[in-house]
């Protein structure tokens, strides 16, 4: 290849990344994998897609070097390729929020949601959690929690909240989070907790946003 052909070859390679991102299903895969690795079967279930379609999407992402796979027994598990892929997904997501009016309109509903908190990164709230004044509640799956969670967080997967809501104290503020600002799990969980008489609020940020800000993430030591 001559030096004159270099720019065209580079842009062809960059375009493969852009093409890999040009699918709502593949973007959902990136978002899911930003929390923890998943098998093809698990991804297909989460996406409500066939195994064949999910495998095709994963192949495109893998060819663009956005995901990596590993085989364990009869299953293949996929995760994001690296932290650069995490940053790419966050940048793309935030660009859409900043520049696309329809995205801003959709998110305006979230902004008007009265029980959301955007201050989870503040040292004051973390100090209050450490003193036991505030409970930080992770509503993601156990696997996602064990992969990494916000400092001091407790785990109650959203699917178990109805059965375990009675175990939460009524004399402390509860700050719940899930998979970031675009995940409705925390909104639904907060509604249930407030209906049960708890002082519950939603944290806008999740693990991915916390990590991107350079703040510490804890590995699992227990599941409360």
mmCIF file with all atom_site columns, C-alpha atoms in Angstrom:
data_model
loop_
_atom_site.group_PDB
_atom_site.id
_atom_site.type_symbol
_atom_site.label_atom_id
_atom_site.label_alt_id
_atom_site.label_comp_id
_atom_site.label_asym_id
_atom_site.label_entity_id
_atom_site.label_seq_id
_atom_site.pdbx_PDB_ins_code
_atom_site.Cartn_x
_atom_site.Cartn_y
_atom_site.Cartn_z
_atom_site.occupancy
_atom_site.B_iso_or_equiv
_atom_site.pdbx_formal_charge
_atom_site.auth_seq_id
_atom_site.auth_comp_id
_atom_site.auth_asym_id
_atom_site.auth_atom_id
_atom_site.pdbx_PDB_model_num
ATOM 1   C CA . UNK A 1 1   ? 0.000   0.000   0.000  1.00 0.00 ? 1   UNK A CA 1
ATOM 2   C CA . UNK A 1 2   ? 1.350   3.394   -0.936 1.00 0.00 ? 2   UNK A CA 1
ATOM 3   C CA . UNK A 1 3   ? 1.381   6.316   1.456  1.00 0.00 ? 3   UNK A CA 1
ATOM 4   C CA . UNK A 1 4   ? -1.271  7.993   -0.698 1.00 0.00 ? 4   UNK A CA 1
ATOM 5   C CA . UNK A 1 5   ? -3.653  5.117   0.061  1.00 0.00 ? 5   UNK A CA 1
ATOM 6   C CA . UNK A 1 6   ? -3.182  5.352   3.821  1.00 0.00 ? 6   UNK A CA 1
ATOM 7   C CA . UNK A 1 7   ? -5.974  7.884   4.580  1.00 0.00 ? 7   UNK A CA 1
ATOM 8   C CA . UNK A 1 8   ? -8.562  5.897   2.617  1.00 0.00 ? 8   UNK A CA 1
ATOM 9   C CA . UNK A 1 9   ? -7.618  2.692   4.436  1.00 0.00 ? 9   UNK A CA 1
ATOM 10  C CA . UNK A 1 10  ? -7.809  4.408   7.807  1.00 0.00 ? 10  UNK A CA 1
ATOM 11  C CA . UNK A 1 11  ? -11.224 5.883   7.112  1.00 0.00 ? 11  UNK A CA 1
ATOM 12  C CA . UNK A 1 12  ? -12.454 2.489   5.931  1.00 0.00 ? 12  UNK A CA 1
ATOM 13  C CA . UNK A 1 13  ? -11.382 1.053   9.280  1.00 0.00 ? 13  UNK A CA 1
ATOM 14  C CA . UNK A 1 14  ? -12.997 3.890   11.228 1.00 0.00 ? 14  UNK A CA 1
ATOM 15  C CA . UNK A 1 15  ? -16.191 3.388   9.233  1.00 0.00 ? 15  UNK A CA 1
ATOM 16  C CA . UNK A 1 16  ? -16.413 -0.217  10.455 1.00 0.00 ? 16  UNK A CA 1
ATOM 17  C CA . UNK A 1 17  ? -16.701 1.115   13.984 1.00 0.00 ? 17  UNK A CA 1
ATOM 18  C CA . UNK A 1 18  ? -19.413 3.544   12.913 1.00 0.00 ? 18  UNK A CA 1
ATOM 19  C CA . UNK A 1 19  ? -21.301 0.796   11.105 1.00 0.00 ? 19  UNK A CA 1
ATOM 20  C CA . UNK A 1 20  ? -21.094 -1.422  14.172 1.00 0.00 ? 20  UNK A CA 1
ATOM 21  C CA . UNK A 1 21  ? -22.747 1.338   16.207 1.00 0.00 ? 21  UNK A CA 1
ATOM 22  C CA . UNK A 1 22  ? -25.521 1.933   13.658 1.00 0.00 ? 22  UNK A CA 1
ATOM 23  C CA . UNK A 1 23  ? -28.021 -0.449  15.258 1.00 0.00 ? 23  UNK A CA 1
ATOM 24  C CA . UNK A 1 24  ? -30.251 0.032   18.323 1.00 0.00 ? 24  UNK A CA 1
ATOM 25  C CA . UNK A 1 25  ? -29.822 -3.641  19.198 1.00 0.00 ? 25  UNK A CA 1
ATOM 26  C CA . UNK A 1 26  ? -26.039 -3.409  19.109 1.00 0.00 ? 26  UNK A CA 1
ATOM 27  C CA . UNK A 1 27  ? -26.101 -0.263  21.238 1.00 0.00 ? 27  UNK A CA 1
ATOM 28  C CA . UNK A 1 28  ? -28.260 -2.089  23.766 1.00 0.00 ? 28  UNK A CA 1
ATOM 29  C CA . UNK A 1 29  ? -25.708 -4.890  23.784 1.00 0.00 ? 29  UNK A CA 1
ATOM 30  C CA . UNK A 1 30  ? -22.938 -2.399  24.559 1.00 0.00 ? 30  UNK A CA 1
ATOM 31  C CA . UNK A 1 31  ? -25.012 -0.929  27.369 1.00 0.00 ? 31  UNK A CA 1
ATOM 32  C CA . UNK A 1 32  ? -25.744 -4.351  28.872 1.00 0.00 ? 32  UNK A CA 1
ATOM 33  C CA . UNK A 1 33  ? -22.113 -5.421  28.627 1.00 0.00 ? 33  UNK A CA 1
ATOM 34  C CA . UNK A 1 34  ? -20.978 -2.184  30.264 1.00 0.00 ? 34  UNK A CA 1
ATOM 35  C CA . UNK A 1 35  ? -22.387 -3.622  33.510 1.00 0.00 ? 35  UNK A CA 1
ATOM 36  C CA . UNK A 1 36  ? -21.049 -7.189  33.285 1.00 0.00 ? 36  UNK A CA 1
ATOM 37  C CA . UNK A 1 37  ? -20.254 -9.872  30.754 1.00 0.00 ? 37  UNK A CA 1
ATOM 38  C CA . UNK A 1 38  ? -23.115 -11.981 29.417 1.00 0.00 ? 38  UNK A CA 1
ATOM 39  C CA . UNK A 1 39  ? -23.603 -15.196 27.498 1.00 0.00 ? 39  UNK A CA 1
ATOM 40  C CA . UNK A 1 40  ? -25.168 -15.170 24.052 1.00 0.00 ? 40  UNK A CA 1
ATOM 41  C CA . UNK A 1 41  ? -28.262 -16.817 25.517 1.00 0.00 ? 41  UNK A CA 1
ATOM 42  C CA . UNK A 1 42  ? -28.615 -14.160 28.207 1.00 0.00 ? 42  UNK A CA 1
ATOM 43  C CA . UNK A 1 43  ? -28.213 -11.361 25.691 1.00 0.00 ? 43  UNK A CA 1
ATOM 44  C CA . UNK A 1 44  ? -30.821 -12.900 23.396 1.00 0.00 ? 44  UNK A CA 1
ATOM 45  C CA . UNK A 1 45  ? -33.286 -13.039 26.280 1.00 0.00 ? 45  UNK A CA 1
ATOM 46  C CA . UNK A 1 46  ? -32.584 -9.451  27.357 1.00 0.00 ? 46  UNK A CA 1
ATOM 47  C CA . UNK A 1 47  ? -32.954 -8.194  23.783 1.00 0.00 ? 47  UNK A CA 1
ATOM 48  C CA . UNK A 1 48  ? -35.983 -10.376 23.026 1.00 0.00 ? 48  UNK A CA 1
ATOM 49  C CA . UNK A 1 49  ? -34.118 -11.543 19.928 1.00 0.00 ? 49  UNK A CA 1
ATOM 50  C CA . UNK A 1 50  ? -33.336 -14.958 18.516 1.00 0.00 ? 50  UNK A CA 1
ATOM 51  C CA . UNK A 1 51  ? -29.982 -16.569 19.199 1.00 0.00 ? 51  UNK A CA 1
ATOM 52  C CA . UNK A 1 52  ? -29.140 -16.240 15.506 1.00 0.00 ? 52  UNK A CA 1
ATOM 53  C CA . UNK A 1 53  ? -29.852 -12.504 15.389 1.00 0.00 ? 53  UNK A CA 1
ATOM 54  C CA . UNK A 1 54  ? -27.982 -11.881 18.624 1.00 0.00 ? 54  UNK A CA 1
ATOM 55  C CA . UNK A 1 55  ? -24.969 -13.828 17.370 1.00 0.00 ? 55  UNK A CA 1
ATOM 56  C CA . UNK A 1 56  ? -24.979 -11.789 14.167 1.00 0.00 ? 56  UNK A CA 1
ATOM 57  C CA . UNK A 1 57  ? -24.960 -8.523  16.122 1.00 0.00 ? 57  UNK A CA 1
ATOM 58  C CA . UNK A 1 58  ? -22.132 -9.798  18.318 1.00 0.00 ? 58  UNK A CA 1
ATOM 59  C CA . UNK A 1 59  ? -20.134 -10.791 15.250 1.00 0.00 ? 59  UNK A CA 1
ATOM 60  C CA . UNK A 1 60  ? -20.375 -7.230  13.893 1.00 0.00 ? 60  UNK A CA 1
ATOM 61  C CA . UNK A 1 61  ? -19.302 -5.777  17.232 1.00 0.00 ? 61  UNK A CA 1
ATOM 62  C CA . UNK A 1 62  ? -16.439 -8.237  17.508 1.00 0.00 ? 62  UNK A CA 1
ATOM 63  C CA . UNK A 1 63  ? -15.198 -7.440  14.002 1.00 0.00 ? 63  UNK A CA 1
ATOM 64  C CA . UNK A 1 64  ? -15.102 -3.773  15.030 1.00 0.00 ? 64  UNK A CA 1
ATOM 65  C CA . UNK A 1 65  ? -13.097 -4.783  18.128 1.00 0.00 ? 65  UNK A CA 1
ATOM 66  C CA . UNK A 1 66  ? -15.772 -3.418  20.455 1.00 0.00 ? 66  UNK A CA 1
ATOM 67  C CA . UNK A 1 67  ? -16.436 -6.689  22.296 1.00 0.00 ? 67  UNK A CA 1
ATOM 68  C CA . UNK A 1 68  ? -14.448 -9.778  23.161 1.00 0.00 ? 68  UNK A CA 1
ATOM 69  C CA . UNK A 1 69  ? -15.685 -13.308 23.777 1.00 0.00 ? 69  UNK A CA 1
ATOM 70  C CA . UNK A 1 70  ? -14.515 -16.232 25.873 1.00 0.00 ? 70  UNK A CA 1
ATOM 71  C CA . UNK A 1 71  ? -15.740 -19.805 25.892 1.00 0.00 ? 71  UNK A CA 1
ATOM 72  C CA . UNK A 1 72  ? -16.705 -21.500 29.141 1.00 0.00 ? 72  UNK A CA 1
ATOM 73  C CA . UNK A 1 73  ? -18.002 -25.010 28.670 1.00 0.00 ? 73  UNK A CA 1
ATOM 74  C CA . UNK A 1 74  ? -20.858 -24.930 26.184 1.00 0.00 ? 74  UNK A CA 1
ATOM 75  C CA . UNK A 1 75  ? -21.379 -21.181 26.477 1.00 0.00 ? 75  UNK A CA 1
ATOM 76  C CA . UNK A 1 76  ? -19.645 -18.131 25.029 1.00 0.00 ? 76  UNK A CA 1
ATOM 77  C CA . UNK A 1 77  ? -19.526 -15.032 27.218 1.00 0.00 ? 77  UNK A CA 1
ATOM 78  C CA . UNK A 1 78  ? -19.020 -11.537 25.849 1.00 0.00 ? 78  UNK A CA 1
ATOM 79  C CA . UNK A 1 79  ? -17.799 -8.337  27.449 1.00 0.00 ? 79  UNK A CA 1
ATOM 80  C CA . UNK A 1 80  ? -16.683 -4.910  26.303 1.00 0.00 ? 80  UNK A CA 1
ATOM 81  C CA . UNK A 1 81  ? -13.234 -4.932  24.737 1.00 0.00 ? 81  UNK A CA 1
ATOM 82  C CA . UNK A 1 82  ? -11.723 -2.280  27.000 1.00 0.00 ? 82  UNK A CA 1
ATOM 83  C CA . UNK A 1 83  ? -12.314 0.982   28.850 1.00 0.00 ? 83  UNK A CA 1
ATOM 84  C CA . UNK A 1 84  ? -12.070 2.895   25.568 1.00 0.00 ? 84  UNK A CA 1
ATOM 85  C CA . UNK A 1 85  ? -15.217 1.077   24.430 1.00 0.00 ? 85  UNK A CA 1
ATOM 86  C CA . UNK A 1 86  ? -16.968 2.136   27.629 1.00 0.00 ? 86  UNK A CA 1
ATOM 87  C CA . UNK A 1 87  ? -15.974 5.743   26.995 1.00 0.00 ? 87  UNK A CA 1
ATOM 88  C CA . UNK A 1 88  ? -17.149 5.479   23.382 1.00 0.00 ? 88  UNK A CA 1
ATOM 89  C CA . UNK A 1 89  ? -20.582 4.287   24.467 1.00 0.00 ? 89  UNK A CA 1
ATOM 90  C CA . UNK A 1 90  ? -20.880 7.038   27.085 1.00 0.00 ? 90  UNK A CA 1
ATOM 91  C CA . UNK A 1 91  ? -19.760 9.704   24.615 1.00 0.00 ? 91  UNK A CA 1
ATOM 92  C CA . UNK A 1 92  ? -22.225 8.525   21.974 1.00 0.00 ? 92  UNK A CA 1
ATOM 93  C CA . UNK A 1 93  ? -25.050 8.392   24.502 1.00 0.00 ? 93  UNK A CA 1
ATOM 94  C CA . UNK A 1 94  ? -24.296 11.840  25.909 1.00 0.00 ? 94  UNK A CA 1
ATOM 95  C CA . UNK A 1 95  ? -23.883 13.336  22.441 1.00 0.00 ? 95  UNK A CA 1
ATOM 96  C CA . UNK A 1 96  ? -27.369 12.129  21.580 1.00 0.00 ? 96  UNK A CA 1
ATOM 97  C CA . UNK A 1 97  ? -28.731 13.773  24.710 1.00 0.00 ? 97  UNK A CA 1
ATOM 98  C CA . UNK A 1 98  ? -26.937 17.038  23.975 1.00 0.00 ? 98  UNK A CA 1
ATOM 99  C CA . UNK A 1 99  ? -27.658 17.365  20.267 1.00 0.00 ? 99  UNK A CA 1
ATOM 100 C CA . UNK A 1 100 ? -30.900 15.517  19.489 1.00 0.00 ? 100 UNK A CA 1
ATOM 101 C CA . UNK A 1 101 ? -34.092 17.368  20.476 1.00 0.00 ? 101 UNK A CA 1
ATOM 102 C CA . UNK A 1 102 ? -36.139 14.168  20.574 1.00 0.00 ? 102 UNK A CA 1
ATOM 103 C CA . UNK A 1 103 ? -33.741 12.655  23.100 1.00 0.00 ? 103 UNK A CA 1
ATOM 104 C CA . UNK A 1 104 ? -33.869 15.792  25.226 1.00 0.00 ? 104 UNK A CA 1
ATOM 105 C CA . UNK A 1 105 ? -37.668 15.701  25.129 1.00 0.00 ? 105 UNK A CA 1
ATOM 106 C CA . UNK A 1 106 ? -37.710 12.083  26.257 1.00 0.00 ? 106 UNK A CA 1
ATOM 107 C CA . UNK A 1 107 ? -35.229 12.726  29.059 1.00 0.00 ? 107 UNK A CA 1
ATOM 108 C CA . UNK A 1 108 ? -37.129 15.821  30.171 1.00 0.00 ? 108 UNK A CA 1
ATOM 109 C CA . UNK A 1 109 ? -39.681 13.438  31.621 1.00 0.00 ? 109 UNK A CA 1
ATOM 110 C CA . UNK A 1 110 ? -36.939 11.924  33.759 1.00 0.00 ? 110 UNK A CA 1
ATOM 111 C CA . UNK A 1 111 ? -35.707 15.354  34.813 1.00 0.00 ? 111 UNK A CA 1
ATOM 112 C CA . UNK A 1 112 ? -39.202 16.210  36.003 1.00 0.00 ? 112 UNK A CA 1
ATOM 113 C CA . UNK A 1 113 ? -39.394 12.979  38.001 1.00 0.00 ? 113 UNK A CA 1
ATOM 114 C CA . UNK A 1 114 ? -39.589 14.381  41.552 1.00 0.00 ? 114 UNK A CA 1
ATOM 115 C CA . UNK A 1 115 ? -37.573 11.766  43.404 1.00 0.00 ? 115 UNK A CA 1
ATOM 116 C CA . UNK A 1 116 ? -34.339 11.795  41.385 1.00 0.00 ? 116 UNK A CA 1
ATOM 117 C CA . UNK A 1 117 ? -30.992 12.846  42.814 1.00 0.00 ? 117 UNK A CA 1
ATOM 118 C CA . UNK A 1 118 ? -27.980 13.884  40.767 1.00 0.00 ? 118 UNK A CA 1
ATOM 119 C CA . UNK A 1 119 ? -25.683 14.258  43.765 1.00 0.00 ? 119 UNK A CA 1
ATOM 120 C CA . UNK A 1 120 ? -24.605 10.659  44.276 1.00 0.00 ? 120 UNK A CA 1
ATOM 121 C CA . UNK A 1 121 ? -21.010 11.601  43.457 1.00 0.00 ? 121 UNK A CA 1
ATOM 122 C CA . UNK A 1 122 ? -20.841 14.079  46.318 1.00 0.00 ? 122 UNK A CA 1
ATOM 123 C CA . UNK A 1 123 ? -18.605 13.130  49.251 1.00 0.00 ? 123 UNK A CA 1
ATOM 124 C CA . UNK A 1 124 ? -21.319 14.304  51.652 1.00 0.00 ? 124 UNK A CA 1
ATOM 125 C CA . UNK A 1 125 ? -23.758 11.636  50.527 1.00 0.00 ? 125 UNK A CA 1
ATOM 126 C CA . UNK A 1 126 ? -21.100 8.920   50.629 1.00 0.00 ? 126 UNK A CA 1
ATOM 127 C CA . UNK A 1 127 ? -20.119 10.034  54.120 1.00 0.00 ? 127 UNK A CA 1
ATOM 128 C CA . UNK A 1 128 ? -23.756 9.872   55.192 1.00 0.00 ? 128 UNK A CA 1
ATOM 129 C CA . UNK A 1 129 ? -23.964 6.355   53.754 1.00 0.00 ? 129 UNK A CA 1
ATOM 130 C CA . UNK A 1 130 ? -20.821 5.349   55.659 1.00 0.00 ? 130 UNK A CA 1
ATOM 131 C CA . UNK A 1 131 ? -22.410 6.645   58.878 1.00 0.00 ? 131 UNK A CA 1
ATOM 132 C CA . UNK A 1 132 ? -25.534 4.620   58.187 1.00 0.00 ? 132 UNK A CA 1
ATOM 133 C CA . UNK A 1 133 ? -27.760 7.654   57.672 1.00 0.00 ? 133 UNK A CA 1
ATOM 134 C CA . UNK A 1 134 ? -28.384 6.845   54.011 1.00 0.00 ? 134 UNK A CA 1
ATOM 135 C CA . UNK A 1 135 ? -28.729 3.480   52.304 1.00 0.00 ? 135 UNK A CA 1
ATOM 136 C CA . UNK A 1 136 ? -27.375 3.245   48.757 1.00 0.00 ? 136 UNK A CA 1
ATOM 137 C CA . UNK A 1 137 ? -29.349 0.487   47.051 1.00 0.00 ? 137 UNK A CA 1
ATOM 138 C CA . UNK A 1 138 ? -28.253 -1.327  43.890 1.00 0.00 ? 138 UNK A CA 1
ATOM 139 C CA . UNK A 1 139 ? -31.265 -2.650  41.965 1.00 0.00 ? 139 UNK A CA 1
ATOM 140 C CA . UNK A 1 140 ? -29.280 -4.419  39.248 1.00 0.00 ? 140 UNK A CA 1
ATOM 141 C CA . UNK A 1 141 ? -28.818 -8.172  39.056 1.00 0.00 ? 141 UNK A CA 1
ATOM 142 C CA . UNK A 1 142 ? -26.605 -9.998  41.529 1.00 0.00 ? 142 UNK A CA 1
ATOM 143 C CA . UNK A 1 143 ? -24.022 -10.659 38.810 1.00 0.00 ? 143 UNK A CA 1
ATOM 144 C CA . UNK A 1 144 ? -23.823 -6.974  37.919 1.00 0.00 ? 144 UNK A CA 1
ATOM 145 C CA . UNK A 1 145 ? -23.490 -6.061  41.590 1.00 0.00 ? 145 UNK A CA 1
ATOM 146 C CA . UNK A 1 146 ? -20.702 -8.591  42.090 1.00 0.00 ? 146 UNK A CA 1
ATOM 147 C CA . UNK A 1 147 ? -18.847 -7.255  39.049 1.00 0.00 ? 147 UNK A CA 1
ATOM 148 C CA . UNK A 1 148 ? -18.646 -3.856  40.736 1.00 0.00 ? 148 UNK A CA 1
ATOM 149 C CA . UNK A 1 149 ? -20.867 -1.460  42.644 1.00 0.00 ? 149 UNK A CA 1
ATOM 150 C CA . UNK A 1 150 ? -20.891 1.974   44.219 1.00 0.00 ? 150 UNK A CA 1
ATOM 151 C CA . UNK A 1 151 ? -19.065 2.232   47.552 1.00 0.00 ? 151 UNK A CA 1
ATOM 152 C CA . UNK A 1 152 ? -21.110 0.877   50.429 1.00 0.00 ? 152 UNK A CA 1
ATOM 153 C CA . UNK A 1 153 ? -24.071 -0.117  48.270 1.00 0.00 ? 153 UNK A CA 1
ATOM 154 C CA . UNK A 1 154 ? -26.431 -2.927  49.209 1.00 0.00 ? 154 UNK A CA 1
ATOM 155 C CA . UNK A 1 155 ? -27.879 -5.289  46.635 1.00 0.00 ? 155 UNK A CA 1
ATOM 156 C CA . UNK A 1 156 ? -31.553 -6.026  46.176 1.00 0.00 ? 156 UNK A CA 1
ATOM 157 C CA . UNK A 1 157 ? -32.224 -7.027  42.561 1.00 0.00 ? 157 UNK A CA 1
ATOM 158 C CA . UNK A 1 158 ? -35.347 -5.341  41.195 1.00 0.00 ? 158 UNK A CA 1
ATOM 159 C CA . UNK A 1 159 ? -36.994 -8.738  40.670 1.00 0.00 ? 159 UNK A CA 1
ATOM 160 C CA . UNK A 1 160 ? -36.739 -9.375  44.438 1.00 0.00 ? 160 UNK A CA 1
ATOM 161 C CA . UNK A 1 161 ? -37.808 -5.939  45.644 1.00 0.00 ? 161 UNK A CA 1
ATOM 162 C CA . UNK A 1 162 ? -41.466 -6.820  46.230 1.00 0.00 ? 162 UNK A CA 1
ATOM 163 C CA . UNK A 1 163 ? -40.480 -9.669  48.554 1.00 0.00 ? 163 UNK A CA 1
ATOM 164 C CA . UNK A 1 164 ? -37.662 -7.815  50.350 1.00 0.00 ? 164 UNK A CA 1
ATOM 165 C CA . UNK A 1 165 ? -39.050 -4.298  50.606 1.00 0.00 ? 165 UNK A CA 1
ATOM 166 C CA . UNK A 1 166 ? -40.238 -5.036  54.142 1.00 0.00 ? 166 UNK A CA 1
ATOM 167 C CA . UNK A 1 167 ? -36.600 -5.552  55.184 1.00 0.00 ? 167 UNK A CA 1
ATOM 168 C CA . UNK A 1 168 ? -35.671 -1.938  54.392 1.00 0.00 ? 168 UNK A CA 1
ATOM 169 C CA . UNK A 1 169 ? -35.662 0.542   57.296 1.00 0.00 ? 169 UNK A CA 1
ATOM 170 C CA . UNK A 1 170 ? -38.271 3.271   57.457 1.00 0.00 ? 170 UNK A CA 1
ATOM 171 C CA . UNK A 1 171 ? -36.082 5.697   59.420 1.00 0.00 ? 171 UNK A CA 1
ATOM 172 C CA . UNK A 1 172 ? -33.383 6.283   56.789 1.00 0.00 ? 172 UNK A CA 1
ATOM 173 C CA . UNK A 1 173 ? -33.218 7.767   53.311 1.00 0.00 ? 173 UNK A CA 1
ATOM 174 C CA . UNK A 1 174 ? -32.767 5.223   50.520 1.00 0.00 ? 174 UNK A CA 1
ATOM 175 C CA . UNK A 1 175 ? -30.962 6.215   47.324 1.00 0.00 ? 175 UNK A CA 1
ATOM 176 C CA . UNK A 1 176 ? -31.491 3.621   44.585 1.00 0.00 ? 176 UNK A CA 1
ATOM 177 C CA . UNK A 1 177 ? -29.588 3.266   41.327 1.00 0.00 ? 177 UNK A CA 1
ATOM 178 C CA . UNK A 1 178 ? -29.568 0.874   38.389 1.00 0.00 ? 178 UNK A CA 1
ATOM 179 C CA . UNK A 1 179 ? -27.746 1.180   35.054 1.00 0.00 ? 179 UNK A CA 1
ATOM 180 C CA . UNK A 1 180 ? -27.513 4.936   34.673 1.00 0.00 ? 180 UNK A CA 1
ATOM 181 C CA . UNK A 1 181 ? -29.833 7.757   33.620 1.00 0.00 ? 181 UNK A CA 1
ATOM 182 C CA . UNK A 1 182 ? -31.544 5.804   30.819 1.00 0.00 ? 182 UNK A CA 1
ATOM 183 C CA . UNK A 1 183 ? -32.552 2.831   32.975 1.00 0.00 ? 183 UNK A CA 1
ATOM 184 C CA . UNK A 1 184 ? -36.118 2.846   34.300 1.00 0.00 ? 184 UNK A CA 1
ATOM 185 C CA . UNK A 1 185 ? -35.515 0.137   36.909 1.00 0.00 ? 185 UNK A CA 1
ATOM 186 C CA . UNK A 1 186 ? -34.623 2.628   39.629 1.00 0.00 ? 186 UNK A CA 1
ATOM 187 C CA . UNK A 1 187 ? -37.637 4.822   38.822 1.00 0.00 ? 187 UNK A CA 1
ATOM 188 C CA . UNK A 1 188 ? -39.971 1.842   39.160 1.00 0.00 ? 188 UNK A CA 1
ATOM 189 C CA . UNK A 1 189 ? -38.192 0.682   42.308 1.00 0.00 ? 189 UNK A CA 1
ATOM 190 C CA . UNK A 1 190 ? -38.428 4.095   43.946 1.00 0.00 ? 190 UNK A CA 1
ATOM 191 C CA . UNK A 1 191 ? -42.144 4.252   43.169 1.00 0.00 ? 191 UNK A CA 1
ATOM 192 C CA . UNK A 1 192 ? -42.654 0.907   44.911 1.00 0.00 ? 192 UNK A CA 1
ATOM 193 C CA . UNK A 1 193 ? -40.606 1.921   47.941 1.00 0.00 ? 193 UNK A CA 1
ATOM 194 C CA . UNK A 1 194 ? -42.364 5.268   48.339 1.00 0.00 ? 194 UNK A CA 1
ATOM 195 C CA . UNK A 1 195 ? -45.727 3.526   48.043 1.00 0.00 ? 195 UNK A CA 1
ATOM 196 C CA . UNK A 1 196 ? -44.574 1.350   50.949 1.00 0.00 ? 196 UNK A CA 1
ATOM 197 C CA . UNK A 1 197 ? -43.873 4.456   53.037 1.00 0.00 ? 197 UNK A CA 1
ATOM 198 C CA . UNK A 1 198 ? -40.103 4.628   52.536 1.00 0.00 ? 198 UNK A CA 1
ATOM 199 C CA . UNK A 1 199 ? -38.127 7.827   51.949 1.00 0.00 ? 199 UNK A CA 1
ATOM 200 C CA . UNK A 1 200 ? -36.692 6.631   48.631 1.00 0.00 ? 200 UNK A CA 1
ATOM 201 C CA . UNK A 1 201 ? -34.968 8.575   45.850 1.00 0.00 ? 201 UNK A CA 1
ATOM 202 C CA . UNK A 1 202 ? -33.373 7.719   42.507 1.00 0.00 ? 202 UNK A CA 1
ATOM 203 C CA . UNK A 1 203 ? -29.705 8.321   41.751 1.00 0.00 ? 203 UNK A CA 1
ATOM 204 C CA . UNK A 1 204 ? -29.190 9.488   38.183 1.00 0.00 ? 204 UNK A CA 1
ATOM 205 C CA . UNK A 1 205 ? -25.696 8.035   37.877 1.00 0.00 ? 205 UNK A CA 1
ATOM 206 C CA . UNK A 1 206 ? -24.686 4.391   38.007 1.00 0.00 ? 206 UNK A CA 1
ATOM 207 C CA . UNK A 1 207 ? -21.497 2.372   38.047 1.00 0.00 ? 207 UNK A CA 1
ATOM 208 C CA . UNK A 1 208 ? -20.451 3.255   34.495 1.00 0.00 ? 208 UNK A CA 1
ATOM 209 C CA . UNK A 1 209 ? -20.811 6.999   35.085 1.00 0.00 ? 209 UNK A CA 1
ATOM 210 C CA . UNK A 1 210 ? -19.050 6.732   38.436 1.00 0.00 ? 210 UNK A CA 1
ATOM 211 C CA . UNK A 1 211 ? -16.134 4.842   36.878 1.00 0.00 ? 211 UNK A CA 1
ATOM 212 C CA . UNK A 1 212 ? -15.881 7.306   33.982 1.00 0.00 ? 212 UNK A CA 1
ATOM 213 C CA . UNK A 1 213 ? -15.523 10.122  36.517 1.00 0.00 ? 213 UNK A CA 1
ATOM 214 C CA . UNK A 1 214 ? -12.483 8.363   37.987 1.00 0.00 ? 214 UNK A CA 1
ATOM 215 C CA . UNK A 1 215 ? -14.261 7.472   41.219 1.00 0.00 ? 215 UNK A CA 1
ATOM 216 C CA . UNK A 1 216 ? -13.768 4.148   43.013 1.00 0.00 ? 216 UNK A CA 1
ATOM 217 C CA . UNK A 1 217 ? -15.881 1.065   42.386 1.00 0.00 ? 217 UNK A CA 1
ATOM 218 C CA . UNK A 1 218 ? -16.036 -1.702  44.968 1.00 0.00 ? 218 UNK A CA 1
ATOM 219 C CA . UNK A 1 219 ? -15.948 -5.420  44.189 1.00 0.00 ? 219 UNK A CA 1
ATOM 220 C CA . UNK A 1 220 ? -18.554 -7.555  45.872 1.00 0.00 ? 220 UNK A CA 1
ATOM 221 C CA . UNK A 1 221 ? -18.000 -8.462  49.485 1.00 0.00 ? 221 UNK A CA 1
ATOM 222 C CA . UNK A 1 222 ? -21.567 -9.387  50.348 1.00 0.00 ? 222 UNK A CA 1
ATOM 223 C CA . UNK A 1 223 ? -25.056 -9.338  48.972 1.00 0.00 ? 223 UNK A CA 1
ATOM 224 C CA . UNK A 1 224 ? -27.369 -7.794  51.587 1.00 0.00 ? 224 UNK A CA 1
#
